[in-house]
Short mmCIF file of C-alpha atoms in Angstrom, two decimals:
data_model
loop_
_atom_site.label_atom_id
_atom_site.label_comp_id
_atom_site.label_asym_id
_atom_site.label_seq_id
_atom_site.Cartn_x
_atom_site.Cartn_y
_atom_site.Cartn_z
CA MET A 1 133.57 104.55 80.54
CA ASN A 2 137.41 104.66 79.76
CA ALA A 3 140.23 102.46 81.29
CA SER A 4 141.15 105.90 83.43
CA THR A 5 138.08 106.20 84.79
CA GLU A 6 137.34 102.50 85.90
CA ALA A 7 140.61 102.45 88.19
CA LEU A 8 138.30 105.55 90.13
CA PRO A 9 136.78 104.15 93.26
CA VAL A 10 132.86 103.92 93.74
CA LEU A 11 132.15 106.71 95.74
CA VAL A 12 129.39 105.71 98.17
CA ILE A 13 127.88 108.41 100.32
CA GLY A 14 127.14 107.73 103.71
CA ALA A 15 128.46 105.09 106.45
CA GLY A 16 125.60 104.00 107.53
CA PRO A 17 124.07 99.88 107.25
CA VAL A 18 123.74 99.89 103.42
CA GLY A 19 126.25 101.79 102.75
CA LEU A 20 129.05 99.86 104.61
CA ALA A 21 127.35 96.94 103.08
CA ALA A 22 128.49 98.42 100.08
CA ALA A 23 132.01 99.10 100.79
CA ALA A 24 132.06 95.67 101.78
CA HIS A 25 130.52 93.55 98.82
CA LEU A 26 132.49 96.19 96.74
CA THR A 27 135.82 94.95 98.41
CA GLY A 28 134.69 91.45 97.63
CA ARG A 29 134.25 92.20 94.23
CA GLY A 30 138.31 93.70 94.02
CA ILE A 31 136.59 97.05 93.51
CA GLU A 32 138.19 100.32 95.48
CA PRO A 33 135.27 102.26 97.38
CA LEU A 34 135.60 105.38 99.08
CA VAL A 35 132.62 105.90 101.75
CA LEU A 36 132.07 109.61 102.76
CA GLU A 37 130.05 110.10 106.12
CA ALA A 38 128.88 113.26 106.92
CA GLY A 39 128.90 112.04 110.81
CA SER A 40 132.14 111.77 113.15
CA THR A 41 131.46 108.15 113.36
CA ALA A 42 129.73 105.69 111.66
CA ALA A 43 126.40 105.20 111.52
CA SER A 44 125.43 108.79 113.08
CA ALA A 45 122.05 108.45 111.92
CA VAL A 46 121.55 105.36 113.81
CA ARG A 47 123.38 106.50 117.15
CA GLU A 48 120.24 109.32 116.82
CA TRP A 49 118.10 106.64 118.09
CA ALA A 50 120.08 104.57 119.79
CA HIS A 51 117.78 103.88 122.48
CA VAL A 52 114.90 102.10 119.92
CA ARG A 53 114.79 98.70 119.88
CA LEU A 54 114.65 97.09 116.00
CA PHE A 55 111.79 95.21 115.45
CA SER A 56 114.57 92.81 112.99
CA THR A 57 116.42 90.55 114.96
CA TRP A 58 120.55 90.63 114.66
CA SER A 59 120.44 87.29 112.20
CA GLU A 60 118.15 89.77 110.06
CA VAL A 61 120.46 93.40 110.36
CA VAL A 62 123.68 92.07 109.21
CA ASP A 63 124.93 91.36 106.15
CA PRO A 64 126.40 88.25 104.68
CA ALA A 65 129.64 89.67 102.94
CA ALA A 66 130.35 92.41 105.64
CA GLU A 67 130.48 89.43 108.05
CA LYS A 68 132.93 87.57 105.69
CA PHE A 69 134.91 90.82 105.65
CA LEU A 70 134.89 90.85 109.43
CA ALA A 71 135.85 87.95 110.18
CA PRO A 72 139.65 87.93 110.11
CA THR A 73 139.24 90.66 112.75
CA GLY A 74 138.13 88.56 115.00
CA TRP A 75 134.12 89.81 115.11
CA ILE A 76 131.56 87.42 116.63
CA ARG A 77 127.61 88.15 115.59
CA PRO A 78 125.77 88.64 119.02
CA ASP A 79 122.73 86.17 118.85
CA GLY A 80 121.22 85.89 116.01
CA ALA A 81 117.46 85.58 117.82
CA THR A 82 117.66 88.91 120.13
CA TYR A 83 116.97 92.38 119.11
CA PRO A 84 119.50 94.79 118.43
CA SER A 85 118.78 98.81 120.47
CA GLY A 86 120.01 101.18 117.42
CA GLY A 87 123.02 101.92 120.06
CA ASP A 88 123.56 98.12 119.58
CA TRP A 89 123.88 98.05 115.89
CA ALA A 90 125.89 101.06 115.52
CA GLU A 91 128.01 99.83 118.69
CA LEU A 92 128.29 95.60 118.47
CA TYR A 93 128.59 95.69 114.07
CA LEU A 94 128.75 99.23 112.32
CA GLN A 95 131.52 100.76 113.84
CA PRO A 96 133.43 97.21 113.56
CA LEU A 97 133.05 97.40 110.02
CA ALA A 98 133.79 100.90 109.20
CA ASP A 99 137.30 100.34 111.32
CA ALA A 100 137.51 97.06 109.30
CA LEU A 101 136.94 98.74 106.55
CA GLY A 102 139.77 101.53 107.86
CA ASP A 103 140.42 104.95 105.86
CA LYS A 104 138.24 103.47 103.16
CA VAL A 105 136.24 105.35 104.89
CA ARG A 106 136.24 109.23 106.21
CA TYR A 107 134.53 110.76 108.92
CA SER A 108 133.22 115.03 108.95
CA ALA A 109 132.92 114.40 104.88
CA ARG A 110 129.59 116.25 104.02
CA VAL A 111 128.65 115.46 99.83
CA THR A 112 127.07 119.06 98.82
CA GLY A 113 127.07 117.92 94.81
CA VAL A 114 127.39 115.24 92.55
CA SER A 115 128.02 115.44 88.69
CA ARG A 116 129.52 114.19 85.29
CA ALA A 117 132.74 116.28 85.06
CA GLY A 118 132.84 118.88 83.02
CA ARG A 119 128.83 117.84 81.97
CA ASP A 120 126.06 120.04 83.28
CA ARG A 121 122.47 117.86 83.80
CA VAL A 122 121.87 119.22 79.92
CA VAL A 123 124.93 117.93 78.34
CA ASP A 124 124.73 114.81 76.10
CA ALA A 125 128.27 114.84 74.53
CA ASP A 126 130.45 111.83 75.68
CA ARG A 127 128.34 112.37 78.81
CA ASP A 128 128.60 108.58 79.85
CA GLN A 129 132.54 108.66 79.41
CA GLN A 130 132.78 111.30 82.09
CA PRO A 131 133.45 110.31 85.72
CA PHE A 132 131.89 111.55 88.16
CA VAL A 133 132.58 114.78 89.83
CA VAL A 134 131.91 114.80 93.50
CA HIS A 135 131.93 118.40 96.04
CA TYR A 136 131.99 118.11 99.43
CA THR A 137 133.01 119.86 102.56
CA ASP A 138 135.12 118.23 105.43
CA ALA A 139 135.93 118.90 109.07
CA THR A 140 137.00 122.59 108.97
CA GLY A 141 134.20 123.76 106.32
CA THR A 142 136.71 123.69 103.58
CA GLU A 143 135.32 122.41 100.23
CA GLN A 144 136.95 119.64 98.42
CA ARG A 145 136.19 117.69 94.94
CA LEU A 146 136.85 113.89 94.20
CA PHE A 147 136.21 111.81 90.93
CA ALA A 148 134.72 108.82 90.91
CA ARG A 149 133.68 105.67 88.09
CA ALA A 150 129.86 104.88 89.93
CA VAL A 151 128.56 106.51 92.59
CA ILE A 152 126.10 104.76 95.52
CA ASP A 153 123.93 107.27 97.47
CA ALA A 154 123.08 105.39 100.69
CA SER A 155 122.79 108.59 102.74
CA GLY A 156 119.10 107.53 103.86
CA THR A 157 116.28 110.09 104.55
CA TRP A 158 116.72 110.73 108.07
CA SER A 159 117.86 114.19 107.90
CA THR A 160 114.40 115.34 106.31
CA PRO A 161 111.58 114.03 108.53
CA GLY A 162 107.86 114.96 107.27
CA PRO A 163 106.33 117.61 108.46
CA ALA A 164 102.78 118.24 110.32
CA GLY A 165 101.37 119.76 107.97
CA GLY A 166 98.35 117.73 106.47
CA SER A 167 99.37 118.93 102.61
CA GLY A 168 103.02 117.84 102.92
CA LEU A 169 104.06 121.18 103.62
CA ALA A 170 104.51 122.81 107.54
CA ALA A 171 101.34 123.88 109.17
CA LEU A 172 101.19 127.37 109.99
CA GLY A 173 103.18 128.09 112.68
CA GLU A 174 105.02 124.79 112.86
CA ARG A 175 108.01 126.27 112.64
CA ALA A 176 107.35 129.11 115.26
CA ALA A 177 106.93 126.51 117.75
CA SER A 178 109.82 124.90 117.63
CA ASP A 179 111.18 124.60 120.70
CA ARG A 180 107.68 122.44 121.61
CA ILE A 181 107.91 120.01 118.75
CA SER A 182 110.11 117.10 117.72
CA TYR A 183 110.25 115.13 114.78
CA ARG A 184 112.06 112.01 116.73
CA ILE A 185 110.74 109.10 119.14
CA PRO A 186 112.18 110.52 122.53
CA ASP A 187 114.23 108.97 124.83
CA LEU A 188 112.44 108.98 128.00
CA LYS A 189 115.53 107.19 130.22
CA ASP A 190 117.45 110.40 128.92
CA PRO A 191 116.43 112.26 132.00
CA ALA A 192 116.00 115.59 130.53
CA VAL A 193 113.78 114.55 127.97
CA ARG A 194 111.50 112.38 130.05
CA ALA A 195 111.23 116.20 132.54
CA ARG A 196 110.18 117.13 129.13
CA TYR A 197 107.10 114.59 128.48
CA ALA A 198 106.65 113.47 132.08
CA GLY A 199 102.83 115.13 133.21
CA LYS A 200 102.16 116.60 130.14
CA ARG A 201 99.60 116.48 127.18
CA THR A 202 101.38 115.34 124.28
CA ALA A 203 100.12 115.61 120.75
CA VAL A 204 101.68 112.65 118.68
CA ILE A 205 101.33 113.32 114.60
CA GLY A 206 101.56 109.58 112.46
CA SER A 207 99.42 106.43 112.47
CA GLY A 208 102.93 104.22 111.90
CA ALA A 209 105.49 102.04 113.42
CA SER A 210 107.45 105.26 114.94
CA ALA A 211 104.01 106.39 115.99
CA PHE A 212 103.25 102.73 117.99
CA THR A 213 106.16 102.94 119.98
CA ALA A 214 106.38 107.06 120.77
CA LEU A 215 102.34 105.76 121.95
CA ALA A 216 104.26 102.95 123.64
CA TYR A 217 106.30 104.41 125.57
CA LEU A 218 104.50 107.71 126.48
CA ALA A 219 101.97 104.94 127.99
CA ASP A 220 104.62 103.75 130.37
CA LEU A 221 105.65 106.82 131.06
CA ALA A 222 101.98 107.46 132.40
CA GLN A 223 102.49 104.21 134.41
CA ALA A 224 105.46 105.56 136.14
CA GLU A 225 105.64 107.02 139.42
CA ASP A 226 106.93 110.03 138.12
CA GLY A 227 104.62 110.30 135.23
CA THR A 228 101.81 110.95 136.59
CA GLY A 229 99.37 113.08 134.93
CA THR A 230 101.15 112.06 131.40
CA HIS A 231 98.92 111.82 128.67
CA ALA A 232 99.08 111.35 124.69
CA THR A 233 96.77 112.69 122.03
CA TRP A 234 97.41 110.39 119.19
CA ILE A 235 96.65 112.47 115.86
CA LEU A 236 95.52 110.48 112.84
CA ARG A 237 95.09 111.93 109.47
CA ARG A 238 92.82 108.55 108.70
CA GLY A 239 90.11 107.02 110.66
CA ILE A 240 90.76 103.84 112.90
CA SER A 241 89.99 100.44 111.86
CA GLY A 242 91.46 96.51 112.11
CA SER A 243 94.29 97.33 109.82
CA THR A 244 95.46 100.73 112.00
CA PHE A 245 97.32 98.75 114.01
CA GLY A 246 99.42 96.66 111.74
CA GLY A 247 99.53 92.91 111.43
CA GLY A 248 99.87 92.22 115.11
CA ALA A 249 99.89 88.41 116.01
CA ALA A 250 99.79 87.78 112.22
CA ASP A 251 103.53 90.15 111.76
CA GLN A 252 106.48 87.96 110.79
CA LEU A 253 108.06 90.28 112.30
CA PRO A 254 107.26 89.16 115.86
CA ALA A 255 108.16 92.89 117.49
CA ARG A 256 107.08 94.82 114.86
CA GLY A 257 103.35 93.23 115.35
CA ALA A 258 103.86 93.95 119.28
CA LEU A 259 104.16 97.33 118.31
CA GLY A 260 100.71 98.18 116.81
CA LEU A 261 99.01 95.64 119.82
CA ALA A 262 100.81 97.72 121.69
CA ALA A 263 99.62 100.97 120.70
CA LYS A 264 96.39 100.09 120.53
CA ALA A 265 96.97 99.44 124.40
CA ALA A 266 97.29 102.83 125.12
CA VAL A 267 94.14 103.93 123.96
CA ASP A 268 92.25 100.84 124.97
CA ASP A 269 93.91 101.22 128.82
CA GLY A 270 93.33 105.11 128.51
CA TYR A 271 96.69 106.62 128.04
CA ALA A 272 95.85 107.83 125.03
CA GLU A 273 92.82 109.51 122.94
CA ALA A 274 92.92 108.88 119.38
CA VAL A 275 91.59 111.95 116.84
CA THR A 276 90.87 110.65 113.66
CA GLY A 277 90.65 112.24 110.12
CA PHE A 278 92.77 115.18 111.20
CA ARG A 279 94.77 117.04 109.09
CA SER A 280 96.87 119.63 110.76
CA ASP A 281 97.36 123.20 109.00
CA ALA A 282 97.89 125.74 111.40
CA VAL A 283 99.86 125.46 115.51
CA GLU A 284 99.37 128.01 117.50
CA ARG A 285 100.56 129.44 120.62
CA ALA A 286 98.14 129.95 123.48
CA ASP A 287 99.29 132.78 126.06
CA ASP A 288 99.97 130.56 128.40
CA GLY A 289 102.92 128.98 126.19
CA ARG A 290 100.57 125.49 125.17
CA LEU A 291 100.09 124.65 121.21
CA ASP A 292 96.50 124.57 120.05
CA LEU A 293 96.43 122.65 116.34
CA VAL A 294 94.12 123.16 114.28
CA GLY A 295 92.72 121.12 111.69
CA GLU A 296 92.03 121.61 107.58
CA ASP A 297 88.25 121.09 108.66
CA GLY A 298 88.70 123.75 111.11
CA ARG A 299 88.27 121.26 114.13
CA ARG A 300 90.71 122.04 117.02
CA VAL A 301 93.33 120.41 119.83
CA ASP A 302 93.57 122.55 122.61
CA ALA A 303 96.06 123.13 125.12
CA VAL A 304 98.78 120.64 123.94
CA ASP A 305 102.08 120.87 125.93
CA GLU A 306 104.50 118.89 123.53
CA VAL A 307 104.21 117.41 120.33
CA ILE A 308 105.69 114.05 118.50
CA VAL A 309 105.63 114.33 114.84
CA LEU A 310 106.16 111.19 113.14
CA THR A 311 104.87 111.34 109.70
CA GLY A 312 107.44 109.95 107.91
CA LEU A 313 110.66 110.88 106.24
CA ARG A 314 111.71 111.76 102.58
CA PRO A 315 114.82 111.86 99.85
CA ASP A 316 116.96 114.99 100.33
CA LEU A 317 118.06 114.45 96.71
CA SER A 318 118.94 118.48 96.71
CA PHE A 319 122.81 117.54 96.15
CA LEU A 320 121.92 115.57 93.03
CA ASP A 321 120.41 118.01 91.69
CA GLU A 322 122.52 117.66 88.43
CA LEU A 323 122.15 113.95 87.85
CA ARG A 324 119.92 112.69 85.40
CA LEU A 325 117.60 110.23 87.61
CA ALA A 326 113.98 108.71 86.87
CA LEU A 327 111.73 109.17 90.01
CA ASP A 328 108.10 108.27 90.66
CA GLU A 329 106.45 111.42 90.94
CA ARG A 330 104.58 110.49 94.03
CA LEU A 331 107.61 108.31 96.31
CA GLN A 332 110.56 109.89 94.52
CA ALA A 333 111.93 106.86 94.41
CA PRO A 334 113.46 104.98 91.01
CA VAL A 335 110.42 104.58 88.60
CA GLU A 336 111.07 100.76 87.64
CA LEU A 337 110.93 100.03 91.78
CA ALA A 338 107.81 102.30 93.06
CA PRO A 339 105.25 99.73 91.60
CA LEU A 340 106.78 97.08 94.02
CA ILE A 341 107.15 99.25 97.11
CA ASP A 342 103.60 101.81 96.30
CA PRO A 343 101.50 101.90 100.18
CA ASN A 344 98.76 102.84 98.01
CA GLN A 345 99.09 99.37 96.31
CA HIS A 346 101.24 96.97 98.92
CA SER A 347 99.10 97.49 102.03
CA CYS A 348 99.46 94.10 102.64
CA GLY A 349 101.78 91.28 101.71
CA THR A 350 105.16 91.51 100.41
CA VAL A 351 107.47 93.86 99.53
CA TYR A 352 109.51 92.40 96.30
CA PRO A 353 112.98 91.58 96.47
CA HIS A 354 115.22 93.93 93.85
CA GLY A 355 118.41 94.72 92.72
CA VAL A 356 120.49 96.77 89.62
CA ASN A 357 117.13 96.24 87.52
CA GLU A 358 114.95 98.12 89.39
CA LEU A 359 117.62 100.68 90.78
CA SER A 360 119.06 102.13 87.71
CA HIS A 361 118.48 105.38 86.11
CA PRO A 362 118.56 107.20 82.84
CA GLU A 363 122.38 108.35 84.66
CA GLN A 364 124.51 105.56 84.06
CA ASP A 365 126.52 104.03 87.21
CA VAL A 366 124.73 106.01 89.60
CA TYR A 367 122.21 104.36 92.49
CA LEU A 368 119.89 105.82 95.42
CA VAL A 369 119.92 102.55 97.96
CA GLY A 370 118.57 101.84 101.16
CA MET A 371 116.13 104.23 102.70
CA LYS A 372 117.17 106.68 99.81
CA ALA A 373 115.55 103.98 97.22
CA TYR A 374 112.34 103.71 98.94
CA GLY A 375 112.45 107.78 98.88
CA ARG A 376 109.11 108.38 100.95
CA ALA A 377 107.66 104.82 100.96
CA PRO A 378 107.90 103.28 104.83
CA THR A 379 108.19 99.55 104.08
CA PHE A 380 112.19 99.36 104.21
CA LEU A 381 114.28 96.53 105.56
CA ALA A 382 117.91 96.45 105.92
CA MET A 383 117.62 93.34 104.42
CA THR A 384 116.65 94.50 101.68
CA GLY A 385 119.36 97.30 100.94
CA TYR A 386 121.79 94.35 101.79
CA GLU A 387 120.07 92.98 98.58
CA GLN A 388 120.19 96.19 96.73
CA VAL A 389 123.99 96.45 97.12
CA ARG A 390 124.92 92.76 96.60
CA SER A 391 123.24 93.25 93.35
CA ILE A 392 125.19 96.90 92.40
CA ALA A 393 128.41 95.34 93.49
CA ALA A 394 127.92 92.28 91.02
CA HIS A 395 127.00 94.54 87.87
CA LEU A 396 129.82 97.05 88.61
CA ALA A 397 132.13 93.88 88.71
CA GLY A 398 130.61 92.68 85.03
CA ASP A 399 129.25 89.74 86.85
CA HIS A 400 125.69 90.34 85.60
CA GLU A 401 124.15 87.34 86.08
CA ALA A 402 124.60 87.77 89.74
CA ALA A 403 123.89 90.91 89.22
CA GLU A 404 120.10 89.54 88.27
CA ARG A 405 119.44 86.78 90.27
CA VAL A 406 117.59 87.44 93.38
CA GLU A 407 119.49 85.84 96.83
CA LEU A 408 116.90 87.22 99.13
CA THR A 409 113.82 86.18 100.94
CA LEU A 410 111.49 88.28 102.55
CA PRO A 411 109.31 87.29 105.56
CA GLU A 412 105.26 88.21 105.04
CA THR A 413 104.69 92.34 106.03
CA GLY A 414 101.49 91.48 107.76
CA VAL A 415 101.00 95.23 107.71
CA CYS A 416 98.09 97.16 105.83
CA GLY A 417 97.78 100.73 105.50
CA GLY A 418 99.48 103.62 103.93
CA ALA A 419 98.70 106.34 102.18
CA GLY A 420 95.53 106.42 99.56
CA LEU A 421 92.60 105.50 100.18
CA PHE A 422 93.45 104.72 103.81
CA ASP A 423 94.00 108.12 104.44
CA GLU A 424 90.16 108.84 103.77
CA PRO A 425 88.38 108.15 107.45
CA ALA A 426 85.01 106.72 105.69
CA ALA A 427 86.92 104.35 103.30
CA ALA A 428 89.11 103.53 106.94
CA GLU A 429 85.88 102.41 108.47
CA GLU A 430 84.57 100.97 105.80
CA SER A 431 87.54 98.52 105.03
CA GLY A 432 86.95 96.30 108.12
CA GLY A 433 89.97 94.68 109.84
CA GLY A 434 91.37 92.89 106.22
CA CYS A 435 93.74 90.94 106.43
CA CYS A 436 95.52 92.48 109.28
CA ALA A 437 92.45 93.01 112.09
CA ALA A 438 94.56 93.42 115.05
CA PRO A 439 93.27 91.27 118.85
CA ALA A 440 90.37 92.60 120.55
CA THR A 441 92.34 91.56 124.01
CA LEU A 442 95.71 93.55 124.08
CA THR A 443 98.18 94.09 127.05
CA ILE A 444 100.95 96.71 126.82
CA GLY A 445 104.81 95.85 127.70
CA ALA A 446 108.33 96.94 126.97
CA PRO A 447 108.32 98.36 123.20
CA ALA A 448 110.20 96.93 121.41
CA ALA A 449 110.39 97.97 117.69
CA VAL A 450 112.13 100.96 115.46
CA SER A 451 110.46 103.40 113.07
CA GLY A 452 110.35 101.28 109.60
CA GLY A 453 113.75 101.16 108.31
CA CYS A 454 115.12 97.95 109.84
#
């Protein structure tokens, strides 16, 4: 890279938790960042689940470099032992951080393409000497262009939720039934949303933390005066075993463990019924407007009022198509990172901290970070993303010793499950409780967790 290129900013895509942390780390290293955020405020994706409480405490979701950057503004971190909601996280930390970064953050700026200046994906000649060219649309819809010395994509996966279909494609009829299908955890404190689910039969498709949260919310609604008749049908692609409900009391993130216990209680107490080994193939609309779900094996779940699909998230790679990325063919995560986070292998234990070495691609100086780096793997923690961008910022500053040094110790996840073998109902039942068996006696309380992003 030549001297004129080095004078350009480092482009950060996304003003969410990891993107803003990247900007703070870069600034601390004397490198000029420019953050492009598609939304009109910081943390626009986080704000969409403002009603959901994280399963990590404040001490685990504030980046050290960001806290140092905020200190001169008089910012004081909330009680580190308490659990913020998504709304708390956005309003009390992420927006103040974006405000402190000032004009380093541009809002309503949606990135539509990234390439090398004058070099499409095919051209080799002097490729690494060229700056990145970035196309984006501004608030008026006008297409703009800028140049950057490096690109850090922290745009996340929120905008591309997985479908109901068991094949990874939308089930037949799924799009046509979109008026009764949601891909988010419902905010049951919103009167309109509450009315949508109160007294109704709702199918919840998914087996992760988001599904646990939705089941717990619906169980609480069923016990409320205005929720009589509320019932959930929990649809799992695998069977139920001791590992289905996660780490329970053994989870080193207690609020996350409590999620699984709440989901089990919803089933045990009769507020939800579980349908196992069901892979949705089609969604049919009955004469009364309700939905019938048809499985690949011909089984049916009929007369459903609403469907909540929580089958994970996936990265949007469309605007990176002209870059040479090395991505795992299953997870769509960087190839060096994928073995460390693969849910086919890592159903229990730790997800190892990692940095620039695991996040590099054949295209030099482009990095996917945060949830985007994890592709389709569900085990991401905010602390992991902060470590990623600390390492990348050090590398871009030429401090390779710091870039390769691990400065993070993660708690054991205590969560079993995932894809692969665990998708087979019989295999799941035969596996028994494993290392993460849930206690037999459970009670349901106020849900306090979010889908696996924090």
